[in-house]
Short mmCIF file of C-alpha atoms and ligand atoms in Angstrom, two decimals:
data_model
loop_
_atom_site.label_atom_id
_atom_site.label_comp_id
_atom_site.label_asym_id
_atom_site.label_seq_id
_atom_site.Cartn_x
_atom_site.Cartn_y
_atom_site.Cartn_z
CA MET A 1 -110.23 27.93 76.73
CA GLN A 2 -106.77 29.09 78.79
CA HIS A 3 -105.59 25.66 78.48
CA PHE A 4 -105.69 23.75 75.50
CA PRO A 5 -106.18 20.17 76.71
CA ILE A 6 -103.00 17.45 74.73
CA PHE A 7 -102.04 13.88 74.85
CA LEU A 8 -98.34 13.93 75.50
CA ALA A 9 -96.09 11.08 74.34
CA VAL A 10 -94.36 10.26 77.66
CA ALA A 11 -92.65 6.92 77.21
CA GLY A 12 -89.30 6.50 78.56
CA ARG A 13 -88.75 10.29 78.95
CA ARG A 14 -87.96 11.69 81.87
CA ILE A 15 -90.75 13.49 84.44
CA VAL A 16 -89.10 15.06 87.71
CA VAL A 17 -90.67 15.69 90.90
CA SER A 18 -89.76 17.94 94.09
CA GLY A 19 -91.53 17.19 97.49
CA GLY A 20 -91.60 14.07 99.45
CA GLY A 21 -95.17 14.26 101.21
CA GLU A 22 -98.80 13.66 100.45
CA ALA A 23 -99.11 16.27 97.52
CA ALA A 24 -95.79 14.55 95.38
CA LEU A 25 -97.90 11.55 96.44
CA ALA A 26 -100.91 12.35 94.70
CA LYS A 27 -99.04 13.42 91.33
CA LEU A 28 -97.26 10.46 91.48
CA ARG A 29 -100.17 8.09 91.55
CA LEU A 30 -101.35 9.75 88.47
CA LEU A 31 -97.57 9.84 86.84
CA MET A 32 -97.52 6.19 87.84
CA LYS A 33 -100.00 4.72 85.29
CA THR A 34 -97.94 6.09 82.39
CA GLU A 35 -94.10 5.07 80.90
CA ALA A 36 -91.90 7.76 81.81
CA HIS A 37 -88.89 7.73 84.25
CA LEU A 38 -89.70 9.39 87.46
CA THR A 39 -87.50 10.87 89.43
CA VAL A 40 -88.21 12.74 92.87
CA PHE A 41 -85.62 14.80 94.70
CA ALA A 42 -87.00 15.49 98.84
CA VAL A 43 -84.88 15.57 101.42
CA ASP A 44 -87.44 14.28 104.05
CA PRO A 45 -89.78 11.99 101.58
CA SER A 46 -92.61 9.98 103.39
CA ALA A 47 -92.59 6.30 104.25
CA ASP A 48 -95.21 6.15 100.94
CA ILE A 49 -92.48 7.04 98.68
CA HIS A 50 -89.82 5.08 99.87
CA ARG A 51 -91.66 1.45 99.55
CA LEU A 52 -91.87 3.10 95.77
CA ALA A 53 -88.62 3.52 95.45
CA HIS A 54 -87.76 0.09 96.57
CA ASP A 55 -90.03 -1.18 94.14
CA ARG A 56 -88.23 0.52 91.02
CA LYS A 57 -91.41 2.54 90.75
CA LEU A 58 -89.11 5.69 90.76
CA THR A 59 -85.75 7.30 91.64
CA LEU A 60 -85.71 8.33 94.81
CA ILE A 61 -82.95 10.91 95.45
CA GLN A 62 -82.39 12.76 98.68
CA ARG A 63 -82.12 16.45 98.96
CA PRO A 64 -83.01 19.51 97.52
CA LEU A 65 -83.68 20.08 93.58
CA ALA A 66 -80.05 21.59 92.63
CA PRO A 67 -79.48 23.44 88.85
CA GLY A 68 -79.13 20.92 86.44
CA ASP A 69 -81.67 17.91 88.08
CA ALA A 70 -84.46 18.78 85.77
CA LEU A 71 -82.56 18.70 82.32
CA CYS A 72 -84.07 16.56 79.83
CA ALA A 73 -87.47 16.70 81.86
CA VAL A 74 -90.57 16.77 79.68
CA LEU A 75 -92.40 17.88 82.91
CA PHE A 76 -91.81 18.65 86.02
CA TYR A 77 -93.75 19.44 89.15
CA ALA A 78 -93.28 21.39 91.98
CA ALA A 79 -95.13 19.75 95.36
CA ASN A 80 -93.22 20.61 98.39
CA GLU A 81 -95.86 22.25 99.99
CA ASP A 82 -93.87 25.32 100.72
CA ASP A 83 -94.29 28.28 98.75
CA ALA A 84 -91.01 29.36 98.44
CA GLU A 85 -88.84 26.19 97.73
CA ASP A 86 -91.81 25.72 95.51
CA ALA A 87 -91.00 28.53 93.31
CA ARG A 88 -87.17 28.00 93.57
CA VAL A 89 -87.62 24.77 92.25
CA ALA A 90 -89.81 25.76 89.59
CA ALA A 91 -87.52 28.22 88.37
CA LEU A 92 -84.56 25.60 88.34
CA ALA A 93 -86.62 23.58 86.52
CA ARG A 94 -88.00 26.29 83.98
CA ALA A 95 -84.18 27.19 83.47
CA ASP A 96 -83.20 23.28 82.39
CA GLY A 97 -86.03 23.50 80.05
CA ALA A 98 -88.50 21.58 81.87
CA LEU A 99 -92.61 22.31 81.37
CA VAL A 100 -93.58 23.32 85.03
CA ASN A 101 -96.72 22.85 86.61
CA ILE A 102 -96.85 24.20 91.06
CA VAL A 103 -99.45 22.01 92.70
CA ASP A 104 -102.00 24.08 94.10
CA ASN A 105 -100.84 27.42 92.23
CA LEU A 106 -102.36 27.97 88.69
CA ALA A 107 -100.83 30.72 88.19
CA ASP A 108 -97.57 30.04 88.03
CA SER A 109 -97.71 26.63 86.14
CA ALA A 110 -97.23 26.24 82.29
CA PHE A 111 -99.60 23.50 81.95
CA ILE A 112 -102.65 21.56 84.50
CA THR A 113 -103.31 17.90 85.45
CA PRO A 114 -106.51 16.91 84.61
CA ALA A 115 -108.87 14.92 86.31
CA ILE A 116 -108.61 11.71 84.59
CA VAL A 117 -110.43 8.29 83.31
CA ASP A 118 -107.96 5.17 82.67
CA ARG A 119 -109.13 2.57 80.63
CA ASP A 120 -105.56 2.60 78.74
CA PRO A 121 -105.34 3.00 75.71
CA VAL A 122 -108.68 4.91 75.95
CA VAL A 123 -107.84 7.96 78.61
CA VAL A 124 -110.49 10.42 79.49
CA ALA A 125 -109.20 13.96 80.50
CA ILE A 126 -111.81 16.20 82.22
CA GLY A 127 -110.23 20.10 82.80
CA THR A 128 -112.15 23.18 84.40
CA GLU A 129 -109.21 25.13 84.49
CA GLY A 130 -109.21 25.16 88.35
CA ALA A 131 -112.73 26.76 88.57
CA ALA A 132 -114.67 24.27 89.63
CA PRO A 133 -112.15 20.71 91.24
CA VAL A 134 -116.05 19.65 92.04
CA LEU A 135 -117.12 19.04 88.85
CA ALA A 136 -114.70 17.79 87.45
CA ARG A 137 -114.96 14.94 89.97
CA ALA A 138 -118.64 14.10 89.67
CA ILE A 139 -117.69 14.20 85.64
CA LYS A 140 -115.32 11.48 86.59
CA THR A 141 -117.64 9.92 88.58
CA ASP A 142 -120.22 9.68 86.29
CA LEU A 143 -117.75 8.19 83.23
CA GLU A 144 -115.70 5.47 85.41
CA GLU A 145 -119.69 4.14 85.75
CA ARG A 146 -120.65 4.61 82.30
CA LEU A 147 -117.39 3.25 80.82
CA PRO A 148 -116.90 -0.73 80.66
CA VAL A 149 -113.88 -1.27 82.48
CA GLN A 150 -113.48 -4.13 79.89
CA LEU A 151 -113.24 -1.00 77.29
CA GLY A 152 -109.18 -0.48 77.62
CA LEU A 153 -108.64 -4.63 77.12
CA LEU A 154 -111.18 -4.27 73.98
CA ALA A 155 -109.39 -1.31 72.70
CA ARG A 156 -105.75 -2.84 73.30
CA LEU A 157 -106.63 -5.97 70.93
CA GLY A 158 -108.87 -3.42 68.41
CA LYS A 159 -105.66 -1.20 68.64
CA ALA A 160 -103.35 -4.90 67.26
CA PHE A 161 -105.50 -5.39 64.68
CA ARG A 162 -105.66 -2.33 62.86
CA HIS A 163 -103.69 -3.82 60.67
CA ALA A 164 -105.20 -6.54 59.56
CA ALA A 165 -108.77 -4.50 59.17
CA ASP A 166 -106.34 -1.88 56.88
CA ALA A 167 -108.02 -4.54 54.03
CA LEU A 168 -111.47 -2.57 53.82
CA PRO A 169 -111.76 0.26 52.06
CA MET A 170 -111.14 3.33 53.79
CA GLY A 171 -114.82 5.56 54.83
CA CYS A 172 -117.43 4.18 55.85
CA LYS A 173 -117.33 0.28 55.66
CA ARG A 174 -114.14 0.36 58.03
CA ARG A 175 -116.08 2.23 60.26
CA GLU A 176 -118.86 -0.29 60.29
CA PHE A 177 -116.61 -2.63 60.94
CA TRP A 178 -115.12 -1.14 64.46
CA ALA A 179 -118.82 -0.08 65.22
CA ASP A 180 -119.72 -3.48 64.57
CA TYR A 181 -116.30 -4.88 67.06
CA TYR A 182 -116.64 -1.80 69.59
CA PHE A 183 -120.71 -1.94 70.87
CA ASP A 184 -121.62 -5.25 69.67
CA GLN A 185 -119.32 -8.60 68.81
CA GLY A 186 -115.97 -7.64 71.15
CA PRO A 187 -117.91 -6.85 74.42
CA LYS A 188 -120.13 -10.55 73.25
CA ALA A 189 -117.24 -12.47 72.90
CA LEU A 190 -115.07 -10.99 75.56
CA GLU A 191 -117.61 -11.60 78.26
CA GLN A 192 -118.29 -15.78 77.03
CA ASP A 193 -114.12 -16.41 76.09
CA GLY A 194 -112.34 -13.82 77.20
CA PRO A 195 -109.66 -12.32 75.53
CA GLN A 196 -108.72 -15.15 72.97
CA GLY A 197 -112.29 -15.01 71.79
CA VAL A 198 -112.33 -11.40 71.07
CA GLU A 199 -109.23 -12.17 68.71
CA ALA A 200 -111.08 -14.72 67.40
CA ALA A 201 -114.42 -12.79 66.64
CA LEU A 202 -112.12 -9.86 64.76
CA ASP A 203 -111.16 -13.04 62.20
CA ARG A 204 -114.44 -13.63 61.96
CA LEU A 205 -116.28 -10.26 61.86
CA LEU A 206 -113.50 -9.55 59.66
CA ALA A 207 -114.30 -11.60 56.79
CA HIS A 208 -117.99 -10.86 57.27
CA HIS A 209 -117.12 -7.36 56.86
CA LEU A 210 -114.66 -7.94 53.25
CA HIS A 211 -117.27 -10.41 51.57
CA ALA A 212 -120.44 -7.75 53.54
CA PRO A 213 -122.52 -6.10 50.09
CA ALA A 214 -122.23 -2.51 49.53
CA LYS A 215 -123.93 -0.01 51.70
CA GLU A 216 -127.24 1.22 50.17
CA GLY A 217 -127.44 5.12 51.56
CA HIS A 218 -129.80 6.65 53.30
CA VAL A 219 -131.59 10.01 53.97
CA ASP A 220 -133.06 10.91 57.58
CA LEU A 221 -134.56 14.05 57.07
CA VAL A 222 -134.01 15.68 60.94
CA GLY A 223 -135.76 18.25 63.40
CA ALA A 224 -132.75 20.27 64.88
CA GLY A 225 -135.22 21.73 66.90
CA PRO A 226 -135.14 25.40 68.39
CA GLY A 227 -131.35 26.22 69.21
CA ASP A 228 -131.41 24.62 72.22
CA PRO A 229 -129.58 20.97 72.25
CA GLU A 230 -131.24 19.96 75.28
CA LEU A 231 -134.37 19.82 72.74
CA LEU A 232 -133.28 17.82 70.72
CA THR A 233 -134.68 14.45 70.02
CA LEU A 234 -133.38 11.17 71.10
CA LYS A 235 -134.15 9.91 67.59
CA ALA A 236 -132.08 12.84 66.14
CA ARG A 237 -129.33 12.87 68.14
CA LYS A 238 -128.87 9.35 67.64
CA ALA A 239 -128.82 9.74 63.75
CA LEU A 240 -126.64 12.10 64.49
CA ASP A 241 -123.86 9.46 66.00
CA ARG A 242 -124.43 7.61 63.09
CA ALA A 243 -124.21 10.19 59.86
CA ASP A 244 -121.67 10.50 57.63
CA VAL A 245 -122.63 13.45 55.68
CA VAL A 246 -124.82 16.32 57.62
CA ILE A 247 -126.52 19.04 55.58
CA HIS A 248 -127.66 21.62 57.90
CA ASP A 249 -129.54 24.87 57.22
CA ARG A 250 -127.46 28.44 58.42
CA LEU A 251 -130.73 28.26 62.16
CA VAL A 252 -129.11 25.58 62.78
CA SER A 253 -126.79 25.99 65.78
CA PRO A 254 -123.27 25.41 65.98
CA GLU A 255 -123.91 23.57 69.63
CA ILE A 256 -126.11 21.32 67.72
CA LEU A 257 -123.48 20.39 65.11
CA GLU A 258 -121.27 19.51 67.58
CA LEU A 259 -123.04 16.40 68.61
CA ALA A 260 -122.65 15.21 64.84
CA ARG A 261 -119.63 12.67 64.65
CA ARG A 262 -116.72 13.38 64.50
CA GLU A 263 -115.83 12.34 61.02
CA ALA A 264 -119.13 13.47 59.40
CA VAL A 265 -118.62 15.49 56.53
CA LEU A 266 -120.38 19.35 57.39
CA ILE A 267 -122.04 20.39 54.55
CA ASP A 268 -123.73 24.19 54.90
CA ALA A 269 -126.52 24.36 52.58
CA GLY A 270 -127.56 27.98 54.04
CA LYS A 271 -125.27 29.69 52.44
CA GLU A 272 -125.78 33.25 50.52
CA GLY A 273 -125.03 30.86 47.10
CA PHE A 274 -127.43 29.07 47.10
CA GLY A 275 -129.73 32.08 46.05
CA THR A 276 -133.31 31.66 46.33
CA SER A 277 -135.79 28.92 44.17
CA THR A 278 -132.21 27.58 42.07
CA ALA A 279 -131.11 27.21 46.22
CA GLN A 280 -133.55 24.07 46.58
CA ASP A 281 -132.07 21.98 43.60
CA ASP A 282 -128.94 22.15 44.70
CA ILE A 283 -129.58 20.80 47.95
CA ASN A 284 -131.79 18.13 46.95
CA GLU A 285 -128.76 16.75 44.70
CA LEU A 286 -126.44 17.31 47.70
CA ILE A 287 -128.84 14.62 49.21
CA VAL A 288 -129.56 12.49 46.76
CA ASP A 289 -125.81 12.16 45.48
CA HIS A 290 -124.16 11.78 48.50
CA ALA A 291 -126.78 8.89 49.22
CA ARG A 292 -126.26 7.35 46.20
CA MET A 293 -122.62 7.03 47.43
CA GLY A 294 -123.94 4.36 50.00
CA LEU A 295 -123.71 7.46 52.55
CA HIS A 296 -125.90 8.09 55.59
CA VAL A 297 -127.04 11.35 55.11
CA VAL A 298 -128.77 13.26 57.70
CA ARG A 299 -130.84 16.61 56.16
CA LEU A 300 -130.72 18.65 59.38
CA LYS A 301 -133.25 21.59 59.32
CA ALA A 302 -134.22 23.77 61.85
CA GLY A 303 -136.90 23.11 64.46
CA ASP A 304 -139.41 20.54 62.97
CA PRO A 305 -138.61 19.58 59.44
CA THR A 306 -142.41 19.46 58.27
CA VAL A 307 -142.82 23.24 59.45
CA PHE A 308 -142.06 25.76 56.29
CA GLY A 309 -138.94 23.48 55.71
CA ARG A 310 -139.84 22.51 51.73
CA LEU A 311 -139.41 19.07 52.83
CA ASP A 312 -141.72 17.77 50.48
CA GLU A 313 -139.58 19.22 47.33
CA GLU A 314 -136.47 16.88 48.99
CA ILE A 315 -138.27 14.19 49.48
CA GLU A 316 -139.78 14.01 46.41
CA ALA A 317 -135.78 14.05 45.43
CA CYS A 318 -135.26 11.11 46.98
CA GLU A 319 -138.16 9.11 45.53
CA ALA A 320 -137.02 9.89 42.19
CA ALA A 321 -133.43 8.41 42.81
CA GLY A 322 -135.33 5.71 44.66
CA VAL A 323 -132.84 6.07 48.00
CA THR A 324 -135.51 5.57 51.17
CA TRP A 325 -135.79 8.10 53.73
CA ARG A 326 -137.20 9.17 57.16
CA ILE A 327 -138.75 11.94 58.86
CA ILE A 328 -137.78 12.83 61.94
CA PRO A 329 -138.99 15.04 63.74
CA GLY A 330 -138.50 18.27 66.17
CA ILE A 331 -139.62 21.15 68.43
CA THR A 332 -140.87 23.44 65.89
CA ALA A 333 -140.15 27.43 67.25
CA ALA A 334 -143.87 28.11 67.71
CA SER A 335 -143.45 25.30 70.53
CA ALA A 336 -140.51 26.31 71.98
CA ALA A 337 -141.66 30.15 71.72
CA VAL A 338 -144.54 29.98 73.62
CA ALA A 339 -142.70 27.86 76.15
CA GLN A 340 -140.82 30.81 76.71
CA ILE A 341 -143.52 33.06 77.41
CA GLY A 342 -145.37 30.53 79.77
CA GLN A 343 -148.47 30.50 77.18
CA SER A 344 -150.18 27.46 75.40
CA LEU A 345 -151.29 27.94 71.78
CA THR A 346 -154.58 26.66 72.28
CA ARG A 347 -156.66 27.52 75.18
CA ARG A 348 -160.04 26.51 76.20
CA ASP A 349 -162.54 29.63 75.78
CA ARG A 350 -160.15 31.65 73.95
CA ASN A 351 -159.29 29.75 70.90
CA SER A 352 -159.94 26.62 69.54
CA SER A 353 -158.18 26.84 66.59
CA VAL A 354 -154.45 28.18 65.90
CA ARG A 355 -152.72 29.19 62.62
CA PHE A 356 -148.77 28.64 61.55
CA LEU A 357 -148.14 31.45 59.22
CA THR A 358 -145.56 32.23 57.06
CA GLY A 359 -144.47 36.02 56.48
CA HIS A 360 -143.55 35.24 52.60
CA ASP A 361 -143.79 32.78 50.63
CA MET A 362 -141.97 32.16 46.99
CA LYS A 363 -143.96 35.40 45.49
CA GLY A 364 -142.87 37.74 48.32
CA PHE A 365 -145.64 38.59 51.20
CA ALA A 366 -147.88 36.30 51.48
CA GLU A 367 -151.90 36.37 51.30
CA GLN A 368 -153.03 35.13 54.45
CA ASP A 369 -157.53 35.00 55.68
CA TRP A 370 -157.00 38.36 56.80
CA ARG A 371 -160.72 38.51 57.77
CA ALA A 372 -161.11 35.50 59.87
CA LEU A 373 -157.47 36.37 61.47
CA ALA A 374 -159.20 39.43 62.54
CA ARG A 375 -161.47 38.55 63.90
CA PRO A 376 -161.27 38.49 68.83
CA GLY A 377 -159.68 35.71 69.92
CA GLU A 378 -157.80 34.31 67.35
CA VAL A 379 -153.94 33.08 67.76
CA ALA A 380 -151.83 32.67 64.76
CA ALA A 381 -147.74 32.31 65.10
CA ILE A 382 -146.10 34.25 62.66
CA TYR A 383 -142.83 32.54 61.12
CA MET A 384 -140.25 34.42 58.92
CA GLY A 385 -142.09 37.40 60.20
CA LYS A 386 -139.81 40.18 60.26
CA LYS A 387 -139.22 42.27 57.20
CA SER A 388 -143.34 41.59 56.52
CA ALA A 389 -144.59 42.82 59.80
CA ARG A 390 -145.41 46.26 58.30
CA PHE A 391 -147.25 44.59 55.59
CA ILE A 392 -148.72 41.98 58.04
CA GLN A 393 -150.14 44.49 60.58
CA GLY A 394 -151.79 46.98 57.50
CA ARG A 395 -153.64 44.00 56.35
CA LEU A 396 -154.65 42.82 59.62
CA LEU A 397 -156.07 46.76 60.68
CA MET A 398 -157.22 46.60 57.40
CA HIS A 399 -159.71 43.33 58.11
CA GLY A 400 -160.86 45.19 61.19
CA ALA A 401 -158.68 43.80 63.52
CA ASP A 402 -158.39 45.92 67.08
CA PRO A 403 -155.24 48.04 67.41
CA ALA A 404 -154.89 46.62 71.08
CA THR A 405 -154.67 42.86 70.05
CA ARG A 406 -151.57 41.08 71.82
CA VAL A 407 -148.49 40.64 70.23
CA THR A 408 -145.58 39.32 70.88
CA VAL A 409 -142.42 38.94 69.05
CA ILE A 410 -139.77 36.23 70.44
CA GLU A 411 -136.19 36.61 68.37
CA ASN A 412 -133.89 33.39 69.18
CA ALA A 413 -136.47 31.13 71.29
CA SER A 414 -134.85 28.67 73.30
CA ARG A 415 -131.06 29.90 73.26
CA PRO A 416 -129.53 32.27 75.77
CA ASP A 417 -129.04 35.19 73.97
CA SER A 418 -133.19 34.79 73.88
CA ARG A 419 -135.65 38.24 73.67
CA VAL A 420 -138.97 38.84 73.97
CA LEU A 421 -141.10 41.69 73.16
CA ALA A 422 -144.01 42.93 73.93
CA THR A 423 -145.94 44.64 72.10
CA THR A 424 -149.49 45.20 70.38
CA LEU A 425 -150.89 45.32 66.58
CA ALA A 426 -150.76 49.42 66.45
CA ARG A 427 -147.31 49.55 67.75
CA LEU A 428 -145.33 46.00 65.97
CA GLU A 429 -143.51 48.00 63.45
CA PRO A 430 -141.83 50.14 65.64
CA THR A 431 -141.56 47.59 68.56
CA LEU A 432 -138.97 45.53 65.84
CA THR A 433 -137.50 48.52 64.18
CA GLU A 434 -136.85 49.96 67.73
CA ALA A 435 -135.42 46.75 68.84
CA ASN A 436 -133.24 45.38 65.22
CA LEU A 437 -133.76 41.97 65.89
CA THR A 438 -130.65 40.09 64.67
CA GLY A 439 -131.94 36.26 65.09
CA PRO A 440 -134.63 34.66 64.39
CA ALA A 441 -137.77 35.80 65.47
CA LEU A 442 -141.38 33.93 65.58
CA THR A 443 -144.43 36.30 66.06
CA PHE A 444 -147.43 35.70 67.97
CA PHE A 445 -150.47 37.77 67.48
CA GLY A 446 -153.09 36.90 69.94
CA LEU A 447 -150.69 36.08 72.61
CA ALA A 448 -148.90 37.97 75.48
CA PRO A 449 -146.64 36.21 77.90
CA ARG A 450 -147.97 35.09 80.51
CA ALA A 451 -146.43 37.72 83.17
CA ALA A 452 -147.46 40.69 81.22
CA ALA A 453 -151.47 38.82 80.64
CA ALA A 454 -152.30 39.11 84.02
CA LEU A 455 -150.68 42.68 84.99
CA PRO A 456 -154.10 44.97 84.81
CA GLN A 457 -152.68 47.94 84.41
CA LEU A 458 -150.80 46.44 81.18
CA LYS A 459 -153.47 44.90 80.06
CA GLU A 460 -155.05 48.88 80.55
CA ALA A 461 -152.13 50.39 78.82
CA ALA A 462 -151.95 48.41 75.58
CA LEU A 463 -155.54 49.54 75.25
N1 SAH B 501 -139.18 24.67 60.64
C1 SAH B 501 -138.63 25.22 61.19
C2 SAH B 501 -139.45 26.60 60.92
C3 SAH B 501 -138.09 26.81 59.00
S1 SAH B 501 -138.80 28.78 58.79
C4 SAH B 501 -139.09 25.23 62.45
O1 SAH B 501 -140.39 24.64 63.01
O2 SAH B 501 -138.87 26.32 63.78
C5 SAH B 501 -137.73 29.83 59.79
C6 SAH B 501 -138.15 30.79 60.36
O3 SAH B 501 -138.51 30.19 61.40
C7 SAH B 501 -137.48 31.96 61.09
O4 SAH B 501 -137.63 32.88 60.37
C8 SAH B 501 -138.45 32.17 62.50
O5 SAH B 501 -139.59 32.67 62.30
C9 SAH B 501 -138.29 30.57 62.70
N2 SAH B 501 -137.55 30.22 63.87
C10 SAH B 501 -136.61 29.22 63.38
N3 SAH B 501 -136.20 29.24 64.79
C11 SAH B 501 -135.97 30.21 65.35
C12 SAH B 501 -135.75 30.32 66.90
N4 SAH B 501 -134.76 29.77 67.92
N5 SAH B 501 -136.44 31.28 67.34
C13 SAH B 501 -137.29 31.58 66.94
N6 SAH B 501 -137.87 31.91 65.32
C14 SAH B 501 -137.45 30.27 65.03
#
């Protein structure tokens, strides 16, 4: 981010614009939405600007900007549509201590003006650092359609009621009151009875929330998918939107954590400090303790929580504590990885079953039915298989698997930094050593990327 977005206090302050043509007028249209005092310096202002001055929307001074004219101004716009004049006035305004923007000159500007969606006091500012004004406009149009025009009025009435709402205890009770107002009772009352109706609805709603019984906590055991935020289910997004606390794995991507409600407390339960077997007890305790406080806990687990996720222990902890829970499934790493290589997990005439294996369990490298797996045509998705690759390779070869069996390792499936390593059972270990994987990786035994599988010369090379 080269530009940091902020909202500047401009009520009662000076903003100075130099220029009297279209460029100046475009900025003035935005600036007139504020409560700032606007002063325009222009030798030959357009009729529109004359009219605005006549209507007392701004002060018009018909001469070129001179030293001291931008004193005490918070912002200054050089909008003369003349590079030399813009450079001259910008230097004067800088000397007067104002933040300077030169229209259409990003490099010499101290700030840029975003595209704005105005539902005052709710204001959305959209910036692309000058990279793509088209994109900014498209986002603005989209938001204009999505945010109801009455939102501003609801927010103004809500703001005036904030003090009264402080009677509710801080935290989830207060948040629930406001959510009820903005997303349910407020819009309804406005539609039925106008602004007065909204004020009455606020009083009623407050009385209702003040006397409502304490909320029960709840735990959602949510699949975060393989990393791409677009592979999150809608249900998972909704749960994240409502969460008071999000207890997440190390593997959950930062882009997904960004989607949690801003007020939600994020707890990383994948830290080193959590060790091995006691770790799960600590996590169970974290989940249950927060739910008992009446909070909505989202236990966010990579992929699908039902696949190698130690889900049952967490459910049992909830049940033992009498806390309600539900599972929101997610896309498991195997599904994302197989999609990436253009294959399916099962296929008529090839494999009518697929195994999900873990490379290691609590006791170390995990033993499997190697003999069955070693048969031709078998497909297995191996989770947590990096460290155990040599062990798995050895066991399969020992039980008669063909050394030329296709093996594909997919690191960081669905993420931008993903890598696909297509190899064979014989070459699995050296391939992994060479690639030096750092992200989570899923190994497919018995599958090659579709493109590689279709190339006969590659098939031969593997044999
Ligand atoms: N519940 C998860 C699995 C947890 S076990 C799921 O359904 O996907 C952790 C293992 O999952 C990792 O060691 C790795 O093998 C696999 N994994 C998770 N995310 C992955 C990703 N984006 N790409 C490849 N493998 C991944």
